[in-house]
Amino acid sequence: MADISIEPPNSRLFILCSKNLNETDLQQAFDHYGNVEDIWIVKDKNTNESKGVVYIKYSKSSEAALAMEEMNGKVIANAPKPIKVMIAHSREQGSKKDDDPERLLRLFIVVPKSMTEEELREHFKQFGEVEYVSIVKNRDTGESKGVGYVKYYRAYHAAKAFEECSKSFKAVFARPREPKVPSGGQYDPPMERMGGGGGWIGYGDNVMPMGGRGGSGGHGDARLIAAVHSSLRQEQVYKLFDIAPGLVDIRPQANAQRNYYNQIQKVLVEYNCPQAASYAAEKLHGFEYPPGHRISIRSASGDLPPPSRGALLPNTPTSRMDMNGSGMTTISTSELATLNAALAKAEAIIKNRGLAPSGLKSADDETFDPTYCSVRLPPPQQLVPPPDGPTHRLFIVCQPGLPSMYALRDIFGRFGNLVEVYTLHGKNCGYVTYATQESAEEAIKKLHLQEVCGMRMKVMVAEPPRGGPDRSDRKRLRMDHDSAEA
DNA sequence: CGACGGGACGC
DNA sequence: CGACGGGACGC
């Protein structure tokens, strides 16, 4: 099948008008919105009379969009009726009754995973007023899927963004939303936890307060909503809630993707029974972790008042974890000791950034806290969008593990022009991309062999990706390789 | 030593 | 109201 779609997309007008209009009339009316490549007045094959249907092809989508916005509803050349101007559908698609106007307004883009919606909007507003931006997130992990949408109010603005935004966004006009398909199940059955828990030690099954206060009311929601500090990585949160047996699943709440401005992340914690949930809630609610930041927990069904322990004992020593096991708390394992060591460093983030509840963005000063980073750092800065030009990539390795993405993003961002940081799954290393060589060099100079959140970090220039140092040289034109049919 | 991800929206 | 012509092989 030959590809008969119009290139570039949305660059052709479909016009309904008086049959009297000739090509000159149309050319005079439409010429100055852009480069008109073709004017075609559809005529009756037999009579050779105009059918009142005209196609005008522009070189660019934005030209067609502007022409449509300006000319729709206008009367030209003293014609008896105003013209109707639309962006033509593809030839295959043909006439559509319910024309979805969103098709001209919404772009689908590839977005660096470390980029927030706020930063996206900031970049795309240069082309016109943005209705919304959204980043697609993994439902289970809350992580960005690396793609998103930008919607404008005007077709002209969307077309300008389509043409002029950084190539690395790979902007295309978004396919219309699929009509909703009713699905079978409400939610997927939770997976059994794998790699059975050598995790929790220190008490046996009978220590569990079965039928204790956990059973009060017997309502039995085995799920909790917990609010914890954003600096905690998911594994760390997992270890915290693994203090009770029967932990089934932890996942971020929808729209709770953590970012620089968000000091709290909310997670849904699911146990295999209400008693386990109740037990964990009793242990952890009100507990300060990292120090100075109390974990808050409530029942996922929302109707249950939070377990009262933290409320009764706020900020008292017994509400803290006793890592030496000398107190009454049962939380005391070597694993948790390791966890504590890592988490204690997070305190520095709070102190030095002014991340106190009311002072989210007051961190303009240089930072020097050896427990956060062993070297003096410039103030935090925003990410920058991917440039069209070359980027400068660093390779980082940490021992014994990686700091949280939150910390990495912040620290590397402080040298300016940071485009992206991503880490390899299951490894202690990752890549950091800058838009300028100066920032990249500065990051190496300042951070190489320094300590971040208690982790020793190597920072060096990355080798070019294997599989060809330069893929951008290859032909971008779409060849018709789609010959294979299903 | 320690090296390469990810592409469609709960309306 | 409302959806698809014409051109035709070079360095």
Coordinates of C-alpha atoms (C1' of nucleotides) in Angstrom, one line a residue:
Chain A
M1 CA 0.0 0.0 0.0
A2 CA 1.3 3.4 -0.9
D3 CA 1.3 6.0 1.8
I4 CA -1.1 8.7 0.7
S5 CA -1.0 10.7 3.9
I6 CA -0.2 14.4 3.6
E7 CA 3.2 15.6 4.6
P8 CA 3.7 17.4 6.7
P9 CA 0.6 16.5 8.6
N10 CA -2.2 19.0 8.8
S11 CA -0.8 21.1 6.0
R12 CA -3.8 20.9 3.7
L13 CA -7.0 22.8 3.9
F14 CA -10.4 21.5 3.0
I15 CA -12.6 24.4 1.9
L16 CA -16.3 24.6 1.3
C17 CA -17.3 27.7 -0.7
S18 CA -19.4 29.1 -3.4
K19 CA -19.1 27.4 -6.8
N20 CA -18.4 30.7 -8.4
L21 CA -14.9 31.2 -6.9
N22 CA -12.0 30.6 -9.2
E23 CA -8.4 29.9 -8.5
T24 CA -7.4 33.5 -8.6
D25 CA -9.9 34.4 -6.0
L26 CA -8.6 31.7 -3.7
Q27 CA -5.0 32.4 -4.4
Q28 CA -5.4 36.1 -3.5
A29 CA -7.2 35.1 -0.3
F30 CA -4.8 32.4 0.9
D31 CA -1.4 33.3 -0.5
H32 CA -0.1 35.4 2.3
Y33 CA -0.6 32.9 5.1
G34 CA 2.3 30.8 3.8
N35 CA 3.7 29.0 0.8
V36 CA 0.8 27.7 -1.2
E37 CA 1.9 24.5 -3.1
D38 CA -1.3 23.6 -4.7
I39 CA -4.8 24.9 -5.2
W40 CA -7.3 22.4 -6.4
I41 CA -10.9 23.2 -7.1
V42 CA -12.9 20.0 -7.3
K43 CA -15.1 19.9 -10.4
D44 CA -17.8 17.8 -11.7
K45 CA -16.3 15.4 -14.2
N46 CA -19.2 15.9 -16.7
T47 CA -20.1 19.5 -16.4
N48 CA -16.7 20.7 -15.3
E49 CA -18.3 23.0 -12.9
S50 CA -17.0 23.6 -9.4
K51 CA -18.5 21.5 -6.7
G52 CA -17.8 24.2 -4.1
V53 CA -15.0 22.1 -2.7
V54 CA -11.4 23.2 -2.7
Y55 CA -8.1 21.9 -1.4
I56 CA -5.2 24.1 -0.7
K57 CA -1.9 22.6 0.2
Y58 CA 0.6 24.6 2.2
S59 CA 4.2 23.7 2.9
K60 CA 3.8 23.8 6.6
S61 CA 1.2 22.8 9.2
S62 CA 1.4 26.2 10.9
E63 CA 0.6 28.0 7.6
A64 CA -2.5 25.9 7.1
A65 CA -3.5 26.4 10.7
L66 CA -3.2 30.1 10.5
A67 CA -5.0 30.3 7.2
M68 CA -7.8 28.3 8.7
E69 CA -8.1 30.4 11.8
E70 CA -8.0 33.6 9.8
M71 CA -10.2 32.7 6.9
N72 CA -12.9 30.4 8.2
G73 CA -16.2 32.2 7.9
K74 CA -15.0 35.0 5.7
V75 CA -16.5 36.2 2.5
I76 CA -14.1 36.5 -0.4
A77 CA -14.5 38.0 -3.8
N78 CA -18.1 39.0 -3.1
A79 CA -19.2 35.5 -3.1
P80 CA -22.8 34.9 -1.9
K81 CA -21.8 32.9 1.2
P82 CA -18.9 32.8 3.6
I83 CA -16.4 30.0 3.2
K84 CA -15.8 27.2 5.6
V85 CA -12.2 26.3 6.1
M86 CA -10.9 23.2 7.8
I87 CA -7.7 21.2 8.0
A88 CA -8.2 18.3 5.6
H89 CA -8.2 14.7 6.7
S90 CA -6.0 12.2 5.0
R91 CA -7.3 10.8 1.7
E92 CA -8.0 7.4 3.2
Q93 CA -9.8 8.9 6.2
G94 CA -12.1 11.0 4.0
S95 CA -15.1 12.8 5.3
K96 CA -15.7 12.6 9.1
K97 CA -18.9 13.6 10.7
D98 CA -17.7 14.0 14.2
D99 CA -14.5 15.9 13.6
D100 CA -12.4 15.8 16.7
P101 CA -10.9 19.3 17.0
E102 CA -8.3 17.9 19.5
R103 CA -6.4 16.4 16.6
L104 CA -5.0 19.8 15.8
L105 CA -4.3 20.8 19.3
R106 CA -2.6 17.9 21.0
L107 CA 1.0 16.8 20.6
F108 CA 2.5 13.5 21.7
I109 CA 6.1 13.9 22.8
V110 CA 9.1 11.9 24.2
V111 CA 10.2 13.4 27.5
P112 CA 13.3 12.8 29.5
K113 CA 12.2 10.8 32.5
S114 CA 13.6 13.3 35.0
M115 CA 11.7 16.2 33.5
T116 CA 8.6 17.4 35.4
E117 CA 5.4 18.6 34.0
E118 CA 6.2 22.1 35.2
E119 CA 9.4 22.1 33.3
L120 CA 7.6 20.8 30.2
R121 CA 5.0 23.5 30.3
E122 CA 7.8 26.1 30.8
H123 CA 9.4 24.9 27.6
F124 CA 6.3 24.6 25.5
K125 CA 4.6 27.9 26.4
Q126 CA 7.0 29.7 24.1
F127 CA 4.9 28.6 21.2
G128 CA 1.6 29.7 22.6
E129 CA -0.8 29.4 25.5
V130 CA -0.8 25.8 26.8
E131 CA -4.0 24.2 28.0
Y132 CA -2.2 21.4 29.7
V133 CA 0.8 19.2 29.7
S134 CA 0.8 15.6 31.0
I135 CA 3.4 13.0 31.5
V136 CA 2.4 9.4 31.2
K137 CA 3.3 7.5 34.3
N138 CA 3.5 3.9 35.2
R139 CA 0.5 3.0 37.2
D140 CA 2.3 0.8 39.6
T141 CA 5.5 2.7 40.2
G142 CA 4.5 6.2 39.5
E143 CA 7.6 6.7 37.3
S144 CA 7.4 8.6 34.1
K145 CA 7.1 6.4 31.1
G146 CA 9.1 9.0 29.1
V147 CA 6.3 10.2 27.0
G148 CA 3.6 12.9 27.4
Y149 CA 1.1 15.2 25.9
V150 CA 1.0 18.9 25.3
K151 CA -2.3 20.5 24.4
Y152 CA -2.8 24.1 23.1
Y153 CA -5.9 26.2 22.7
R154 CA -5.0 27.1 19.1
A155 CA -4.1 24.9 16.2
Y156 CA -1.6 27.5 15.1
H157 CA 0.3 27.2 18.4
A158 CA 0.2 23.5 18.3
A159 CA 1.6 23.5 14.8
K160 CA 4.3 25.9 15.7
A161 CA 5.4 23.7 18.6
F162 CA 5.2 20.7 16.3
E163 CA 7.6 22.4 13.9
E164 CA 9.9 24.2 16.2
C165 CA 10.3 22.4 19.5
S166 CA 13.5 20.6 20.2
K167 CA 13.9 17.6 17.8
S168 CA 14.5 15.2 20.7
F169 CA 10.9 15.6 21.8
K170 CA 10.0 13.9 18.6
A171 CA 6.7 15.7 18.6
V172 CA 3.9 14.4 16.5
F173 CA 0.2 15.2 16.6
A174 CA -1.3 12.9 19.1
R175 CA -3.6 10.1 17.9
P176 CA -7.1 10.7 19.0
R177 CA -7.9 9.1 22.4
E178 CA -9.2 5.6 21.9
P179 CA -12.8 5.1 22.6
K180 CA -13.1 3.7 26.1
V181 CA -13.2 -0.1 26.2
P182 CA -14.9 -1.6 29.2
S183 CA -12.5 -4.1 30.8
G184 CA -13.2 -7.2 32.8
G185 CA -11.5 -6.9 36.1
Q186 CA -11.5 -4.0 38.5
Y187 CA -7.8 -4.5 39.3
D188 CA -5.2 -7.1 38.8
P189 CA -4.7 -9.6 41.5
P190 CA -1.6 -8.7 43.5
M191 CA 1.4 -10.7 42.9
E192 CA 2.8 -12.8 45.6
R193 CA 6.0 -11.4 46.9
M194 CA 9.0 -13.2 45.6
G195 CA 12.3 -14.0 47.0
G196 CA 10.8 -14.8 50.3
G197 CA 11.6 -12.6 53.2
G198 CA 14.8 -13.1 55.0
G199 CA 13.8 -9.6 55.8
W200 CA 12.3 -9.4 59.1
I201 CA 13.8 -10.9 62.1
G202 CA 13.4 -10.3 65.8
Y203 CA 10.0 -11.6 66.4
G204 CA 8.0 -14.6 65.6
D205 CA 4.6 -15.0 64.2
N206 CA 3.0 -15.1 67.6
V207 CA 4.3 -11.7 68.4
M208 CA 1.8 -10.4 65.9
P209 CA -1.1 -8.8 67.7
M210 CA -3.6 -11.0 66.0
G211 CA -7.0 -10.0 67.0
G212 CA -5.7 -7.2 69.1
R213 CA -6.7 -3.6 68.4
G214 CA -6.1 -4.4 64.8
G215 CA -9.3 -6.3 64.8
S216 CA -11.3 -3.6 66.2
G217 CA -14.5 -3.2 64.3
G218 CA -13.4 -6.2 62.2
H219 CA -13.7 -4.1 59.1
G220 CA -10.5 -5.4 57.7
D221 CA -8.8 -3.1 55.2
A222 CA -5.4 -4.5 54.6
R223 CA -4.2 -1.4 52.8
L224 CA -2.6 1.7 54.2
I225 CA -1.9 5.1 52.8
A226 CA 1.5 6.3 54.0
A227 CA 3.1 9.7 53.5
V228 CA 6.9 9.6 53.7
H229 CA 9.6 12.0 52.8
S230 CA 10.5 12.2 49.1
S231 CA 14.1 11.4 49.5
L232 CA 13.3 7.8 50.3
R233 CA 13.8 5.4 47.5
Q234 CA 11.2 2.8 46.9
E235 CA 13.3 0.0 48.3
Q236 CA 13.8 1.9 51.4
V237 CA 10.1 2.4 51.8
Y238 CA 9.7 -1.2 51.2
K239 CA 12.1 -2.2 53.9
L240 CA 10.3 0.1 56.4
F241 CA 7.0 -1.6 55.8
D242 CA 8.4 -5.0 55.8
I243 CA 8.5 -4.8 59.5
A244 CA 5.2 -6.6 59.5
P245 CA 4.9 -10.0 57.8
G246 CA 2.5 -10.3 54.9
L247 CA 3.6 -7.3 52.9
V248 CA 2.2 -7.7 49.4
D249 CA 2.8 -4.6 47.5
I250 CA 3.8 -1.0 47.7
R251 CA 3.0 1.5 45.0
P252 CA 3.0 5.3 44.7
Q253 CA -0.4 6.9 44.8
A254 CA -1.6 8.3 41.5
N255 CA -0.3 11.8 40.8
A256 CA 2.1 11.4 43.6
Q257 CA 5.2 11.3 41.5
R258 CA 7.9 12.8 43.6
N259 CA 9.8 15.7 42.3
Y260 CA 12.0 18.5 43.4
Y261 CA 9.1 20.6 44.8
N262 CA 7.4 17.7 46.5
Q263 CA 8.8 16.8 49.7
I264 CA 6.2 14.2 50.4
Q265 CA 5.4 11.1 48.5
K266 CA 2.3 9.1 49.2
V267 CA 2.3 5.3 48.8
L268 CA -0.3 2.7 49.0
V269 CA 0.8 -0.2 51.1
E270 CA -0.9 -3.5 50.9
Y271 CA -0.7 -6.4 53.3
N272 CA -2.3 -9.8 53.0
C273 CA -4.5 -9.2 56.0
P274 CA -5.9 -6.3 58.0
Q275 CA -4.0 -7.3 61.1
A276 CA -0.6 -7.0 59.4
A277 CA -1.6 -3.6 58.1
S278 CA -2.8 -2.5 61.6
Y279 CA 0.4 -3.7 63.1
A280 CA 2.6 -1.9 60.7
A281 CA 0.6 1.2 61.1
E282 CA 1.0 1.1 64.9
K283 CA 4.8 0.7 64.5
L284 CA 5.4 3.3 61.9
H285 CA 2.8 6.0 62.3
G286 CA 4.4 9.1 63.8
F287 CA 7.8 7.6 63.5
E288 CA 10.4 10.1 62.4
Y289 CA 12.1 8.9 59.3
P290 CA 14.3 10.5 58.1
P291 CA 14.8 12.3 61.4
G292 CA 12.7 15.4 61.6
H293 CA 10.1 14.0 59.2
R294 CA 7.3 11.9 60.7
I295 CA 5.7 9.2 58.7
S296 CA 2.0 9.6 58.5
I297 CA -0.3 6.6 58.0
R298 CA -4.0 6.1 57.6
S299 CA -6.2 3.3 56.4
A300 CA -6.6 3.2 52.7
S301 CA -10.4 3.2 53.1
G302 CA -10.1 6.5 54.8
D303 CA -12.8 5.9 57.3
L304 CA -10.5 4.6 60.0
P305 CA -8.8 7.1 62.2
P306 CA -5.0 6.6 62.2
P307 CA -3.6 4.4 64.8
S308 CA -3.1 6.4 67.8
R309 CA 0.5 5.5 68.7
G310 CA 2.2 8.4 67.0
A311 CA -0.4 10.8 68.2
L312 CA 0.1 9.8 71.8
L313 CA 3.8 9.8 71.6
P314 CA 5.0 12.4 69.2
N315 CA 8.7 13.1 69.2
T316 CA 9.3 11.0 72.2
P317 CA 12.3 8.7 72.1
T318 CA 10.0 5.7 72.1
S319 CA 8.5 6.8 68.8
R320 CA 11.9 6.6 67.2
M321 CA 13.5 3.5 65.9
D322 CA 16.0 2.1 68.3
M323 CA 18.8 0.8 66.2
N324 CA 20.6 -0.7 69.1
G325 CA 17.8 -2.8 70.1
S326 CA 18.0 -1.6 73.6
G327 CA 14.6 -0.1 73.7
M328 CA 11.2 -1.7 73.8
T329 CA 10.8 -1.5 70.0
T330 CA 11.0 -4.7 68.1
I331 CA 12.5 -2.9 65.1
S332 CA 16.1 -3.9 65.3
T333 CA 17.9 -5.8 62.6
S334 CA 21.2 -5.3 60.8
E335 CA 19.3 -4.7 57.7
L336 CA 17.5 -1.8 59.2
A337 CA 20.8 -0.5 60.5
T338 CA 22.0 -0.3 57.0
L339 CA 18.8 1.4 56.0
N340 CA 19.3 3.9 58.8
A341 CA 22.7 4.7 57.7
A342 CA 21.5 5.6 54.3
L343 CA 18.5 7.4 55.5
A344 CA 20.2 9.5 58.0
K345 CA 21.9 11.3 55.2
A346 CA 18.6 12.5 54.0
E347 CA 18.4 14.8 56.9
A348 CA 21.0 17.0 55.2
I349 CA 18.7 17.5 52.3
I350 CA 16.0 18.9 54.6
K351 CA 18.3 21.1 56.7
N352 CA 20.3 22.6 53.9
R353 CA 17.6 23.2 51.4
G354 CA 15.2 24.8 53.8
L355 CA 12.7 22.1 53.0
A356 CA 10.8 22.9 56.1
P357 CA 7.1 22.7 55.6
S358 CA 6.7 26.3 54.8
G359 CA 10.0 27.0 53.1
L360 CA 10.0 24.8 50.0
K361 CA 11.9 27.0 47.7
S362 CA 14.1 29.0 50.0
A363 CA 17.2 27.1 49.1
D364 CA 19.1 29.6 47.1
D365 CA 22.3 29.4 49.0
E366 CA 25.3 27.3 48.6
T367 CA 25.1 24.0 50.3
F368 CA 27.7 22.5 52.4
D369 CA 26.7 19.5 54.5
P370 CA 29.1 16.6 54.5
T371 CA 26.4 14.2 55.2
Y372 CA 24.6 15.2 52.0
C373 CA 27.6 15.8 49.8
S374 CA 31.2 16.0 50.8
V375 CA 31.8 19.1 48.7
R376 CA 30.3 22.6 48.6
L377 CA 27.6 22.8 46.0
P378 CA 26.1 25.8 44.1
P379 CA 22.4 26.4 44.5
P380 CA 19.8 24.1 42.9
Q381 CA 18.7 24.8 39.3
Q382 CA 16.0 23.6 37.1
L383 CA 16.4 21.1 34.3
V384 CA 16.7 22.3 30.8
P385 CA 15.0 20.8 27.8
P386 CA 17.0 18.6 25.5
P387 CA 18.8 20.7 22.9
D388 CA 18.9 20.0 19.3
G389 CA 22.6 20.2 19.3
P390 CA 25.1 17.8 20.9
T391 CA 24.7 16.8 24.5
H392 CA 27.5 15.9 27.0
R393 CA 27.1 12.7 28.8
L394 CA 28.7 11.6 32.0
F395 CA 28.9 8.1 33.4
I396 CA 28.5 7.7 37.2
V397 CA 29.2 4.8 39.5
C398 CA 28.5 4.7 43.2
Q399 CA 29.5 2.5 46.1
P400 CA 27.9 0.9 47.9
G401 CA 24.7 2.0 46.1
L402 CA 23.1 4.9 44.2
P403 CA 21.6 7.9 46.1
S404 CA 17.9 8.5 45.4
M405 CA 17.0 9.9 42.0
Y406 CA 15.8 12.9 44.0
A407 CA 19.2 13.6 45.3
L408 CA 21.0 12.8 42.0
R409 CA 18.8 15.2 40.1
D410 CA 19.3 17.9 42.7
I411 CA 23.0 17.6 42.9
F412 CA 23.9 17.3 39.2
G413 CA 21.3 20.0 38.4
R414 CA 23.3 22.5 40.5
F415 CA 25.9 22.8 37.8
G416 CA 23.3 24.1 35.4
N417 CA 22.1 22.9 32.0
L418 CA 21.2 19.4 33.2
V419 CA 19.0 17.6 30.7
E420 CA 18.6 14.2 32.2
V421 CA 19.8 11.7 34.7
Y422 CA 18.9 8.0 34.4
T423 CA 20.2 5.0 36.3
L424 CA 20.5 1.5 35.1
H425 CA 18.1 -1.0 36.6
G426 CA 19.7 -3.1 39.2
K427 CA 23.1 -1.5 38.9
N428 CA 25.0 1.1 40.8
C429 CA 25.6 3.3 37.9
G430 CA 23.9 5.6 35.5
Y431 CA 24.2 8.4 33.0
V432 CA 24.0 12.2 33.4
T433 CA 23.3 14.4 30.4
Y434 CA 24.1 18.1 30.1
A435 CA 23.4 20.5 27.4
T436 CA 26.8 22.2 27.7
Q437 CA 30.3 21.0 28.0
E438 CA 31.0 23.6 30.7
S439 CA 28.4 22.2 33.1
A440 CA 29.5 18.6 32.4
E441 CA 33.1 19.5 33.1
E442 CA 32.2 21.3 36.2
A443 CA 30.3 18.4 37.5
I444 CA 33.2 16.1 37.0
K445 CA 35.6 18.5 38.6
K446 CA 33.4 19.0 41.6
L447 CA 31.9 15.6 42.2
H448 CA 34.3 13.0 41.0
L449 CA 35.3 10.8 44.0
Q450 CA 33.2 12.7 46.3
E451 CA 30.5 11.4 48.6
V452 CA 26.8 11.8 48.1
C453 CA 24.3 10.6 50.7
G454 CA 27.1 8.5 52.1
M455 CA 27.9 6.9 48.7
R456 CA 31.3 7.3 47.1
M457 CA 30.7 8.4 43.5
K458 CA 32.8 8.3 40.4
V459 CA 31.9 10.8 37.7
M460 CA 33.5 10.6 34.3
V461 CA 32.8 11.3 30.6
A462 CA 30.6 8.5 29.2
E463 CA 31.7 6.4 26.3
P464 CA 29.4 7.0 23.3
P465 CA 26.5 4.5 23.2
R466 CA 27.4 1.2 21.6
G467 CA 25.8 0.3 18.4
G468 CA 27.2 3.2 16.5
P469 CA 28.5 6.5 17.8
D470 CA 26.2 8.6 15.7
R471 CA 22.8 7.5 14.8
S472 CA 21.6 10.9 14.0
D473 CA 23.3 10.8 10.7
R474 CA 21.1 8.1 9.4
K475 CA 18.3 8.9 7.0
R476 CA 15.3 10.1 8.9
L477 CA 13.0 9.8 5.9
R478 CA 10.6 7.0 6.3
M479 CA 11.3 4.3 3.9
D480 CA 8.4 2.1 3.0
H481 CA 9.7 -0.9 4.8
D482 CA 6.2 -1.8 6.0
S483 CA 5.8 -4.3 3.3
A484 CA 5.4 -7.2 5.7
E485 CA 1.7 -7.9 6.2
A486 CA 0.2 -9.6 9.1
Chain B
dC1 C1' 36.6 -2.5 38.7
dG2 C1' 31.3 -0.3 36.5
dA3 C1' 28.4 0.9 30.5
dC4 C1' 23.4 2.0 27.6
dG5 C1' 16.1 3.0 28.9
dG6 C1' 11.9 4.4 26.9
dG7 C1' 6.7 5.4 22.8
dA8 C1' 0.0 6.5 23.9
dC9 C1' -3.7 8.9 27.6
dG10 C1' -8.1 5.2 34.0
dC11 C1' -12.9 11.1 30.5
Chain C
dC1 C1' -23.8 22.8 3.3
dG2 C1' -19.2 18.5 3.2
dA3 C1' -14.0 14.9 0.7
dC4 C1' -10.0 13.7 -3.6
dG5 C1' -7.2 15.9 -9.9
dG6 C1' -3.3 16.0 -12.7
dG7 C1' 1.2 14.6 -14.0
dA8 C1' 4.0 10.6 -16.4
dC9 C1' 10.8 8.5 -16.2
dG10 C1' 16.6 11.4 -15.5
dC11 C1' 21.5 11.6 -14.4

